Short mmCIF file of C-alpha atoms in Angstrom, two decimals:
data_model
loop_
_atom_site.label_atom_id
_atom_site.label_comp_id
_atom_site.label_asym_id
_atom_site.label_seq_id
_atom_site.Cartn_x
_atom_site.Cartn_y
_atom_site.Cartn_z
CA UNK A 1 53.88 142.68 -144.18
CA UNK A 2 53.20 139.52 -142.17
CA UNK A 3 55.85 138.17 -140.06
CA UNK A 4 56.24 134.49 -139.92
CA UNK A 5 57.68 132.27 -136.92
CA UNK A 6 59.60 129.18 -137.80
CA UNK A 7 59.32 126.25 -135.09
CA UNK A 8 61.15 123.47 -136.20
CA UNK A 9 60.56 120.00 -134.54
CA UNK A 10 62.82 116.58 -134.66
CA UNK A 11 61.31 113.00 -135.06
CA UNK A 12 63.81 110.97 -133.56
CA UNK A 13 66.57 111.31 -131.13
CA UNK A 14 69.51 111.96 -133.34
CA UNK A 15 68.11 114.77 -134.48
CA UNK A 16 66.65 115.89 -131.46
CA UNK A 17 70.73 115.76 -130.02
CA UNK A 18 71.98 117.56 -133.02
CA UNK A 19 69.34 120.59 -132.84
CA UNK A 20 70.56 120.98 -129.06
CA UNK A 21 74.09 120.97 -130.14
CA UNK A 22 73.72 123.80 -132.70
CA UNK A 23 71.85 125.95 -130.18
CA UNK A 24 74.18 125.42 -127.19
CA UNK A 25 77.37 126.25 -129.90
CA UNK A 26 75.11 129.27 -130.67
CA UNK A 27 74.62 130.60 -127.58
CA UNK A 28 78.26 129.60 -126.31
CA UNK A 29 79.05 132.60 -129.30
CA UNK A 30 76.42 134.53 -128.18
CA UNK A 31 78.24 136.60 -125.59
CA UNK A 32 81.89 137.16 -127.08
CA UNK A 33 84.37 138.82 -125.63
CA UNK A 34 83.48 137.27 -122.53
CA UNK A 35 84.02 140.92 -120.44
CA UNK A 36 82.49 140.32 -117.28
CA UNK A 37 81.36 137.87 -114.96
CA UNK A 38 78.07 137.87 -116.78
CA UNK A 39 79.52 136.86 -120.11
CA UNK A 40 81.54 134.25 -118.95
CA UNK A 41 78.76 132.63 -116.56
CA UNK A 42 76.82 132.65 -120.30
CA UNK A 43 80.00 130.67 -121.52
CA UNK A 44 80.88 128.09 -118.88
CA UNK A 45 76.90 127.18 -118.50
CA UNK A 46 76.40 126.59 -122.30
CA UNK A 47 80.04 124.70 -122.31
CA UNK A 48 78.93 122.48 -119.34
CA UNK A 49 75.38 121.80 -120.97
CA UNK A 50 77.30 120.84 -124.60
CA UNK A 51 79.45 118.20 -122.74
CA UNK A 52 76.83 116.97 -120.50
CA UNK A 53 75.36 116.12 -124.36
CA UNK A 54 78.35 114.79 -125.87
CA UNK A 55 78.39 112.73 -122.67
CA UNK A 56 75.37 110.89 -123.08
CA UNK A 57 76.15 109.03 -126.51
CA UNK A 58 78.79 108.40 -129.60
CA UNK A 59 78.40 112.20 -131.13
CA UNK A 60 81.24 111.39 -133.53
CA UNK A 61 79.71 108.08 -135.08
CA UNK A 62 76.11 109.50 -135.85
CA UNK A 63 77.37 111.95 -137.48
CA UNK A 64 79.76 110.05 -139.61
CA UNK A 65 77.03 107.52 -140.58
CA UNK A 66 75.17 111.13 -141.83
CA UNK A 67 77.51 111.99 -143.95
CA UNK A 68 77.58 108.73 -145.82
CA UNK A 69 74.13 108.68 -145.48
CA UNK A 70 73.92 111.92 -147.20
CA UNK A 71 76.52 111.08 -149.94
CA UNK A 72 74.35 107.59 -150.70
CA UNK A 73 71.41 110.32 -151.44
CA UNK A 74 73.54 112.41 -153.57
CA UNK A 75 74.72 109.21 -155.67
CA UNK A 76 70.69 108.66 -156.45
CA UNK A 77 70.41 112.06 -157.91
CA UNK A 78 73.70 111.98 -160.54
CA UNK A 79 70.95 109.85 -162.05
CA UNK A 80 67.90 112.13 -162.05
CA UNK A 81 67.83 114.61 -165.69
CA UNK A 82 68.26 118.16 -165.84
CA UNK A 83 70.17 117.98 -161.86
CA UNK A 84 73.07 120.52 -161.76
CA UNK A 85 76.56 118.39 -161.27
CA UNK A 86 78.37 120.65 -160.63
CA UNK A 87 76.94 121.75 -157.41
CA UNK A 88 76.18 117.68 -156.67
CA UNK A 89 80.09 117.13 -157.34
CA UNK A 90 81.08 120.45 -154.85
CA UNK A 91 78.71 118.81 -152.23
CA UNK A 92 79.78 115.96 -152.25
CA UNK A 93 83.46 117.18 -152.11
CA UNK A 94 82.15 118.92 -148.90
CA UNK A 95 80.75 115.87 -147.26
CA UNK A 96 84.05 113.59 -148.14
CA UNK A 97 85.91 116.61 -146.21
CA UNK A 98 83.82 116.55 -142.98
CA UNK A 99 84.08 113.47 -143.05
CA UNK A 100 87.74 113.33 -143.02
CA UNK A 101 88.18 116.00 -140.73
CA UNK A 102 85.78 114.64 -138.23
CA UNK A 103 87.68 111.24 -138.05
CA UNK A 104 91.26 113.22 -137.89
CA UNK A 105 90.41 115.33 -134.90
CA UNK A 106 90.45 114.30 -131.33
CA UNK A 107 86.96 113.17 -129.29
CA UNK A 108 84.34 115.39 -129.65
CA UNK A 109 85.39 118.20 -126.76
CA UNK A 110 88.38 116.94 -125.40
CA UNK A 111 89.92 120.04 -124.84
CA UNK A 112 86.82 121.54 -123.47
CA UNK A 113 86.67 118.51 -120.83
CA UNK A 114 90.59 118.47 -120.00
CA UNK A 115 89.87 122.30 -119.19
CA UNK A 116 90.34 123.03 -115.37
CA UNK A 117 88.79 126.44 -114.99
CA UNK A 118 85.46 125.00 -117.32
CA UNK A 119 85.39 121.80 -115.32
CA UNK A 120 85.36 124.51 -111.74
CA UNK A 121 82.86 126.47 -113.10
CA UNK A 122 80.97 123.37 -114.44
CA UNK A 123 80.83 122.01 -110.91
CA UNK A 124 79.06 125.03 -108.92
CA UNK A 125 76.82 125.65 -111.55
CA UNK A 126 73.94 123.76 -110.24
CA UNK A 127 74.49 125.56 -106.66
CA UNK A 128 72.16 128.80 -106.67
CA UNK A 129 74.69 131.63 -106.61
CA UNK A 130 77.48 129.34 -106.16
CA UNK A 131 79.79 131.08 -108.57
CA UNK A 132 80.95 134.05 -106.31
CA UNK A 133 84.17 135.08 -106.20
CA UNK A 134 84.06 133.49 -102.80
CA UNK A 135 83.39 130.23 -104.30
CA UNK A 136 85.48 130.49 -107.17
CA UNK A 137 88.60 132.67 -106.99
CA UNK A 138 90.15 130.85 -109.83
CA UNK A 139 87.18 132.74 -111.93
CA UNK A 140 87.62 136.21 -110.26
CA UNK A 141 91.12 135.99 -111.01
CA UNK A 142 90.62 134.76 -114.76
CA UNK A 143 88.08 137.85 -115.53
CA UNK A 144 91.37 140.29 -114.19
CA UNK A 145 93.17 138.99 -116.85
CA UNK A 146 93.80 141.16 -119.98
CA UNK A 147 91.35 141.31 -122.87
CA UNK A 148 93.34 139.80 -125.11
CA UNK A 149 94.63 136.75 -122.86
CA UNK A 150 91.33 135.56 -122.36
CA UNK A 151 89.96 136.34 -126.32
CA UNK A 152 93.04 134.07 -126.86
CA UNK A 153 91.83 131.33 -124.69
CA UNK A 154 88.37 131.37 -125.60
CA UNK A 155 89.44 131.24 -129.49
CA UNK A 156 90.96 128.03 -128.69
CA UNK A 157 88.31 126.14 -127.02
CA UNK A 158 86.12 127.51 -129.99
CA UNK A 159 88.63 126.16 -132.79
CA UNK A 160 88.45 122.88 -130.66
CA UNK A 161 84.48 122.65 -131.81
CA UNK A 162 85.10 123.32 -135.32
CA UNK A 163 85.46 119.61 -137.13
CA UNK A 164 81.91 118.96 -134.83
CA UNK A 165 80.67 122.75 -136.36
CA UNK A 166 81.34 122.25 -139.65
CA UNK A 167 79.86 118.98 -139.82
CA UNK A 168 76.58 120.00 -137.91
CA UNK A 169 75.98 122.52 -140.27
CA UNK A 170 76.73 121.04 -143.40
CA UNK A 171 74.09 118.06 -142.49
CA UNK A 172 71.18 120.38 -140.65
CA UNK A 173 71.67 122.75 -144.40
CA UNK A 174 71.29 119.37 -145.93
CA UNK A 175 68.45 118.05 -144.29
CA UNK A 176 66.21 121.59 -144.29
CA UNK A 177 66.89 121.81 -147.75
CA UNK A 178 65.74 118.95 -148.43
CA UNK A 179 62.15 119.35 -148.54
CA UNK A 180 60.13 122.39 -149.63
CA UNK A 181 57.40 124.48 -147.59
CA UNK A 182 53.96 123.28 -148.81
CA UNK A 183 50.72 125.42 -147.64
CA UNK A 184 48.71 123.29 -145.32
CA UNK A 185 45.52 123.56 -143.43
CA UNK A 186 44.58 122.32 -139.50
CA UNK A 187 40.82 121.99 -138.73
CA UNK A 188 39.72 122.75 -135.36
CA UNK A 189 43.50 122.96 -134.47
CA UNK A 190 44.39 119.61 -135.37
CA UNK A 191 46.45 118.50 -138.24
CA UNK A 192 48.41 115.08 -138.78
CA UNK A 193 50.30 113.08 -141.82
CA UNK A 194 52.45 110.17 -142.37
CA UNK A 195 56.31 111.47 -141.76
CA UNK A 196 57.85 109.34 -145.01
CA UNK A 197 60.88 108.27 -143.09
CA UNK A 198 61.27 112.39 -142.23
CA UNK A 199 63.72 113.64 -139.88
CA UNK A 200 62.73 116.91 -138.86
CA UNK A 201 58.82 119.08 -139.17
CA UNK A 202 59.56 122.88 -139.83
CA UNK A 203 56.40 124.91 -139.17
CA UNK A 204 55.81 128.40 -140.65
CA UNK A 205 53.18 130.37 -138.79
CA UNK A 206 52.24 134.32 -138.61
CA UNK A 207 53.07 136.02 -135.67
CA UNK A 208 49.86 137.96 -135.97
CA UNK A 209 47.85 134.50 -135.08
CA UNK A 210 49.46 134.05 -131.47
CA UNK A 211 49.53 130.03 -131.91
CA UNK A 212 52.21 127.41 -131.47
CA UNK A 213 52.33 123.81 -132.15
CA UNK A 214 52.59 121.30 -129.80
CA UNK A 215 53.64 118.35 -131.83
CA UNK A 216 53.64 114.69 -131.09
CA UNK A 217 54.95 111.24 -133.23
CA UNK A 218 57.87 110.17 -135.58
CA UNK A 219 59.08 109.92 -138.67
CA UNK A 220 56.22 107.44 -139.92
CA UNK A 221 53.77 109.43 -138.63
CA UNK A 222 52.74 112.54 -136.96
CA UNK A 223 50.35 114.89 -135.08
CA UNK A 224 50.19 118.93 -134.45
CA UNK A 225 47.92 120.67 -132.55
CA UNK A 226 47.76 124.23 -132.31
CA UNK A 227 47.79 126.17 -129.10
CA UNK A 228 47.17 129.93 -128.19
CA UNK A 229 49.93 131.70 -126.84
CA UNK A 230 46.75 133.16 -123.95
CA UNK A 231 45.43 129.72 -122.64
CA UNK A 232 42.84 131.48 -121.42
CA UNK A 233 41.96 133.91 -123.83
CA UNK A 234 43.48 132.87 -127.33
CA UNK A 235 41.23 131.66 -130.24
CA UNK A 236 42.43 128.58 -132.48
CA UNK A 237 40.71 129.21 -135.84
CA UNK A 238 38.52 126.52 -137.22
CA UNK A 239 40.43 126.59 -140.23
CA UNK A 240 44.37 127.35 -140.02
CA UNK A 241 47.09 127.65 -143.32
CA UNK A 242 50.52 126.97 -141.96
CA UNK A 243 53.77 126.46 -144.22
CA UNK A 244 55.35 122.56 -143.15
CA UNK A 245 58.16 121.00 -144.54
CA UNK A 246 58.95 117.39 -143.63
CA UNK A 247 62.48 117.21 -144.09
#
């Protein structure tokens, strides 16, 4: 059985945000209970790297034009025969909810910024080894606590995230769903389309064939080249089927 590698790649910068979002809330999960010094380093990096994103534009409003976006989609298929209704109406329900719940809660990581042991930790992160207990006692002190103090506190700054979680992953389910994989072929490594307004290229490739796609464009129009994993001694078929979806 061949095992296939997904590589998914964004054609314009909203999407490229919101793909950096869901891995940083990933990884900030990735490492729970925080236990140890190691854990919570994990944490307070991937915290500081998701407000250093929500810092650099209005996460809030894209998202909130997405979801009407979305819902403006859904209205053109009520009209389409044969579409199940039902599960139009229950999405749409969904999307009327984020939306709500997104404009209800506070800015986008408030609590997160307001947060005087993050914003420490945050600050000697870009020194090499500057979060020793030396440097930040506050830290040491915090990882003495007991378990369940700091599960508490870390469930909090979590639940914080979760109108901005909710949301991200109703639209990304949205938008991969929204276009099927279709078997396509790359000639001497090179393969390129017209992106029909897309947002996002997902890529399905076999492990077994050691390539990856360096991909270049936007959502009118596209380019992929494939690369071997061994620049030196990796082969790029002259003829390559790949799964893409332009979603």
């Amino acid at each position: 059985m061949q095992t296939h590698v997904l590589f998914e790649h964004p054609l314009n910068e909203k999407m490229r945000t919101w793909l950096r979002i869901e891995f940083l809330l990933q990884q900030l999960k990735a490492r729970l209970p925080v236990n140890d010094h190691a854990d919570a380093l994990h944490f307070f990096r991937n915290a500081g790297d998701l407000l250093d994103v929500f810092e650099r534009g209005d996460i809030r409003t894209e998202l909130l034009k997405e979801l009407e976006r979305q819902q403006r989609k859904l209205k053109a298929w009520v009209e389409v025969p044969g579409v199940d209704q039902s599960r139009i109406d229950a999405v749409r329900d969904q999307l009327k909810q984020s939306s709500s719940t997104l404009m209800a809660a506070p800015r986008v990581g408030q609590l997160l910024r307001e947060e005087r042991l993050i914003g420490l930790v945050r600050q000697r992160l870009s020194i090499p080894g500057g979060c020793c207990s030396f440097d930040l006692p506050t830290l040491h002190l915090w990882l003495y606590a007991p378990q369940s103090q700091r599960d508490e506190q870390v469930a909090v700054w979590l639940e914080s995230l979760q109108p901005l979680t909710q949301t991200l992953t109703l639209i990304l389910d949205l938008i991969r769903n929204s276009a099927p994989f279709r078997k396509q072929t790359s000639l001497n490594g090179f393969y390129q389309d017209n992106g029909d307004d897309a947002d996002l290229l997902r890529l399905e490739l076999t492990l077994a064939d050691q390539l990856y796609p360096q991909i270049s464009g936007h959502k009118s129009r596209f380019a992929i080249r494939f690369m071997p994993l061994d620049s030196e001694n990796g082969h790029v078929p002259e003829r390559l089927d790949f799964g893409l979806a332009c979603c």
